[in-house]
Amino acid sequence: MTSSKLQFKIGKMKSINKATLIQLSKNLRALNKTAGAQFERELMLTRVKIAKVVNDDKTIDLLEILVVDCEVLHSKLHQLLCNSDDEGTLKLVRELMYASSYINIKEFKKLVALLAHKYGKDFYENALNHPDNPDIIHKCNSDNVDSLTERYLQEICDCYQIDLKNEKQNSSMPNNEEADSTLKNEDNLDDLRRRFNALRN
């Protein structure tokens, strides 16, 4: 049940982010035709929206790890019930407990609450304060959101051929060509997602 809820959340967030990226590409094209204070204001708002995409992508990465953890834990249910000291099981439990501070999904919270009850308060607090999976720590860490936002912005501009700094000669194009280009690059959204994945890893 918990795994399916996580997968549902992943699918929903990916769909929202896809729609957001398409809209951002259109907004950036429109922004490219402005200047001065309006340009700076709209660019700042765009960065805020991209930062939301970055945070959502990091959450999706974390959820995908947790889906696997939950499925593995389910396969170890017998060990969990009969042998609480199995190191592999303990590692999974610690990961789930640590991630619970960053994931607001009711079913997942319930699972962690049950595990906390089984293993005790000291074990739970130790899992929260002393995580031992660098990958999960990285996914939960928000320190690099600003730098990723700038890199996402650059990747979007590169993918959709948007010249925000007006560095290219004759960067403007007829409306029909621009529309065709937008449609073409929407088809390349998967490539943009792969670029984003590479930036986060």
CSV table of C-alpha atoms in Angstrom, one decimal:
chain,number,residue,atom,x,y,z
A,1,MET,CA,0.0,0.0,0.0
A,2,THR,CA,2.7,2.5,1.0
A,3,SER,CA,4.7,1.7,-2.2
A,4,SER,CA,1.7,2.3,-4.4
A,5,LYS,CA,1.0,5.6,-2.7
A,6,LEU,CA,4.6,6.7,-3.3
A,7,GLN,CA,4.4,5.6,-6.9
A,8,PHE,CA,1.1,7.6,-7.4
A,9,LYS,CA,2.8,10.7,-5.9
A,10,ILE,CA,5.7,10.3,-8.3
A,11,GLY,CA,3.5,10.0,-11.3
A,12,LYS,CA,1.5,13.0,-10.3
A,13,MET,CA,4.5,15.2,-9.6
A,14,LYS,CA,6.1,14.2,-12.9
A,15,SER,CA,3.0,15.2,-14.8
A,16,ILE,CA,2.8,18.5,-13.1
A,17,ASN,CA,6.5,19.2,-13.7
A,18,LYS,CA,6.2,18.3,-17.4
A,19,ALA,CA,3.3,20.8,-17.8
A,20,THR,CA,5.3,23.4,-15.8
A,21,LEU,CA,8.4,23.0,-18.0
A,22,ILE,CA,6.4,23.5,-21.2
A,23,GLN,CA,4.8,26.6,-19.8
A,24,LEU,CA,8.2,27.9,-18.6
A,25,SER,CA,9.6,27.6,-22.1
A,26,LYS,CA,6.7,29.7,-23.4
A,27,ASN,CA,7.2,32.2,-20.6
A,28,LEU,CA,10.9,32.5,-21.4
A,29,ARG,CA,10.2,33.1,-25.1
A,30,ALA,CA,7.9,35.9,-24.2
A,31,LEU,CA,10.4,37.2,-21.6
A,32,ASN,CA,13.0,37.4,-24.3
A,33,LYS,CA,11.0,40.2,-26.0
A,34,THR,CA,11.0,42.4,-22.9
A,35,ALA,CA,13.7,44.6,-21.3
A,36,GLY,CA,14.5,46.7,-18.3
A,37,ALA,CA,12.6,46.3,-15.0
A,38,GLN,CA,9.9,44.1,-16.5
A,39,PHE,CA,12.6,41.7,-17.8
A,40,GLU,CA,14.3,41.5,-14.4
A,41,ARG,CA,11.0,41.1,-12.5
A,42,GLU,CA,9.7,38.3,-14.8
A,43,LEU,CA,13.1,36.6,-14.8
A,44,MET,CA,13.0,36.5,-11.0
A,45,LEU,CA,9.5,35.0,-11.0
A,46,THR,CA,10.7,32.4,-13.5
A,47,ARG,CA,13.6,31.5,-11.3
A,48,VAL,CA,11.2,31.0,-8.4
A,49,LYS,CA,9.1,28.6,-10.6
A,50,ILE,CA,12.2,26.7,-11.7
A,51,ALA,CA,13.3,26.4,-8.1
A,52,LYS,CA,10.0,24.7,-7.4
A,53,VAL,CA,10.7,22.3,-10.2
A,54,VAL,CA,14.2,21.6,-8.8
A,55,ASN,CA,12.8,20.8,-5.3
A,56,ASP,CA,10.0,18.6,-6.8
A,57,ASP,CA,12.6,16.7,-8.9
A,58,LYS,CA,14.7,16.1,-5.8
A,59,THR,CA,11.6,14.9,-4.0
A,60,ILE,CA,10.8,12.6,-6.9
A,61,ASP,CA,14.4,11.2,-6.7
A,62,LEU,CA,13.9,10.5,-3.0
A,63,LEU,CA,10.5,8.9,-3.5
A,64,GLU,CA,11.9,6.6,-6.1
A,65,ILE,CA,14.5,5.4,-3.7
A,66,LEU,CA,11.8,4.9,-1.0
A,67,VAL,CA,9.6,2.9,-3.3
A,68,VAL,CA,12.5,0.4,-3.7
A,69,ASP,CA,13.2,0.5,0.0
A,70,CYS,CA,9.5,-0.2,0.8
A,71,GLU,CA,9.3,-3.1,-1.6
A,72,VAL,CA,12.6,-4.6,-0.2
A,73,LEU,CA,11.3,-4.2,3.3
A,74,HIS,CA,8.1,-5.9,2.3
A,75,SER,CA,10.1,-8.8,1.0
A,76,LYS,CA,11.9,-8.9,4.3
A,77,LEU,CA,8.7,-8.9,6.4
A,78,HIS,CA,9.5,-12.3,7.9
A,79,GLN,CA,12.9,-11.1,9.0
A,80,LEU,CA,11.4,-7.9,10.3
A,81,LEU,CA,8.9,-9.8,12.5
A,82,CYS,CA,11.3,-12.6,13.6
A,83,ASN,CA,14.7,-11.0,13.6
A,84,SER,CA,14.7,-7.3,14.4
A,85,ASP,CA,18.6,-7.3,14.4
A,86,ASP,CA,19.1,-8.2,10.8
A,87,GLU,CA,21.5,-5.5,9.6
A,88,GLY,CA,20.0,-5.2,6.1
A,89,THR,CA,16.6,-4.7,7.6
A,90,LEU,CA,17.8,-2.2,10.1
A,91,LYS,CA,19.5,-0.2,7.3
A,92,LEU,CA,16.2,0.1,5.4
A,93,VAL,CA,14.3,1.0,8.5
A,94,ARG,CA,16.8,3.8,9.3
A,95,GLU,CA,16.5,5.2,5.8
A,96,LEU,CA,12.7,5.3,5.9
A,97,MET,CA,12.8,7.0,9.3
A,98,TYR,CA,15.2,9.6,8.2
A,99,ALA,CA,13.3,10.3,5.0
A,100,SER,CA,10.0,10.7,7.0
A,101,SER,CA,11.0,14.2,7.9
A,102,TYR,CA,10.9,15.2,4.3
A,103,ILE,CA,8.0,13.2,2.9
A,104,ASN,CA,4.4,14.2,3.8
A,105,ILE,CA,2.4,11.2,2.7
A,106,LYS,CA,0.0,9.8,5.3
A,107,GLU,CA,0.6,6.1,4.5
A,108,PHE,CA,4.3,6.6,4.6
A,109,LYS,CA,4.1,8.4,8.0
A,110,LYS,CA,2.0,5.6,9.4
A,111,LEU,CA,4.5,3.0,8.3
A,112,VAL,CA,7.4,4.9,9.9
A,113,ALA,CA,5.3,5.4,13.1
A,114,LEU,CA,4.8,1.6,13.3
A,115,LEU,CA,8.5,1.0,12.8
A,116,ALA,CA,9.3,3.7,15.4
A,117,HIS,CA,7.0,1.9,17.8
A,118,LYS,CA,8.7,-1.4,17.1
A,119,TYR,CA,12.3,-0.2,17.4
A,120,GLY,CA,11.8,2.4,20.1
A,121,LYS,CA,12.4,6.1,20.6
A,122,ASP,CA,16.2,6.0,20.8
A,123,PHE,CA,16.5,4.0,17.6
A,124,TYR,CA,14.2,6.4,15.8
A,125,GLU,CA,16.0,9.6,17.0
A,126,ASN,CA,19.3,8.1,16.1
A,127,ALA,CA,18.0,7.4,12.6
A,128,LEU,CA,16.9,11.0,12.3
A,129,ASN,CA,20.1,12.5,13.6
A,130,HIS,CA,22.7,10.2,12.2
A,131,PRO,CA,21.7,9.1,8.7
A,132,ASP,CA,24.1,6.7,7.0
A,133,ASN,CA,22.9,6.7,3.3
A,134,PRO,CA,24.8,9.5,1.5
A,135,ASP,CA,22.4,9.3,-1.5
A,136,ILE,CA,19.3,9.9,0.6
A,137,ILE,CA,21.1,12.7,2.5
A,138,HIS,CA,21.9,14.3,-0.9
A,139,LYS,CA,18.3,14.1,-2.1
A,140,CYS,CA,17.0,15.6,1.1
A,141,ASN,CA,19.6,18.4,1.1
A,142,SER,CA,18.4,21.8,-0.3
A,143,ASP,CA,21.8,23.5,-0.2
A,144,ASN,CA,22.3,23.3,-3.9
A,145,VAL,CA,18.9,24.4,-5.1
A,146,ASP,CA,20.1,27.9,-6.1
A,147,SER,CA,22.9,26.6,-8.3
A,148,LEU,CA,20.6,23.9,-9.8
A,149,THR,CA,18.0,26.6,-10.6
A,150,GLU,CA,20.5,28.5,-12.6
A,151,ARG,CA,21.7,25.4,-14.4
A,152,TYR,CA,18.1,24.3,-15.1
A,153,LEU,CA,17.4,27.8,-16.5
A,154,GLN,CA,20.4,27.5,-18.8
A,155,GLU,CA,19.4,24.0,-20.0
A,156,ILE,CA,15.8,25.2,-20.7
A,157,CYS,CA,17.2,28.1,-22.8
A,158,ASP,CA,19.6,25.8,-24.6
A,159,CYS,CA,16.9,23.2,-25.4
A,160,TYR,CA,14.3,25.7,-26.5
A,161,GLN,CA,16.8,27.9,-28.2
A,162,ILE,CA,16.0,30.9,-26.1
A,163,ASP,CA,18.6,33.7,-26.1
A,164,LEU,CA,17.9,35.7,-22.9
A,165,LYS,CA,21.1,37.7,-23.1
A,166,ASN,CA,20.5,38.5,-26.8
A,167,GLU,CA,24.0,37.2,-27.6
A,168,LYS,CA,22.9,35.7,-31.0
A,169,GLN,CA,22.4,37.7,-34.1
A,170,ASN,CA,18.9,37.7,-35.6
A,171,SER,CA,17.6,35.6,-32.7
A,172,SER,CA,14.0,36.5,-33.4
A,173,MET,CA,12.0,34.4,-35.7
A,174,PRO,CA,8.7,34.6,-37.4
A,175,ASN,CA,5.7,33.6,-35.3
A,176,ASN,CA,5.0,30.5,-37.4
A,177,GLU,CA,8.6,29.3,-37.2
A,178,GLU,CA,8.7,30.0,-33.5
A,179,ALA,CA,5.6,28.0,-32.9
A,180,ASP,CA,7.0,25.1,-35.0
A,181,SER,CA,10.2,25.3,-33.0
A,182,THR,CA,8.3,25.2,-29.7
A,183,LEU,CA,6.3,22.2,-30.8
A,184,LYS,CA,9.5,20.4,-31.9
A,185,ASN,CA,11.3,21.1,-28.6
A,186,GLU,CA,8.2,20.0,-26.6
A,187,ASP,CA,8.8,16.6,-28.3
A,188,ASN,CA,12.4,16.8,-26.9
A,189,LEU,CA,11.2,17.2,-23.3
A,190,ASP,CA,12.5,13.8,-22.4
A,191,ASP,CA,16.0,14.9,-23.4
A,192,LEU,CA,15.6,18.0,-21.2
A,193,ARG,CA,14.6,15.7,-18.3
A,194,ARG,CA,17.7,13.6,-18.9
A,195,ARG,CA,19.8,16.7,-18.7
A,196,PHE,CA,18.2,17.7,-15.4
A,197,ASN,CA,18.8,14.2,-14.0
A,198,ALA,CA,22.5,14.4,-14.9
A,199,LEU,CA,22.7,17.8,-13.1
A,200,ARG,CA,21.3,16.4,-9.9
A,201,ASN,CA,23.5,13.3,-9.8
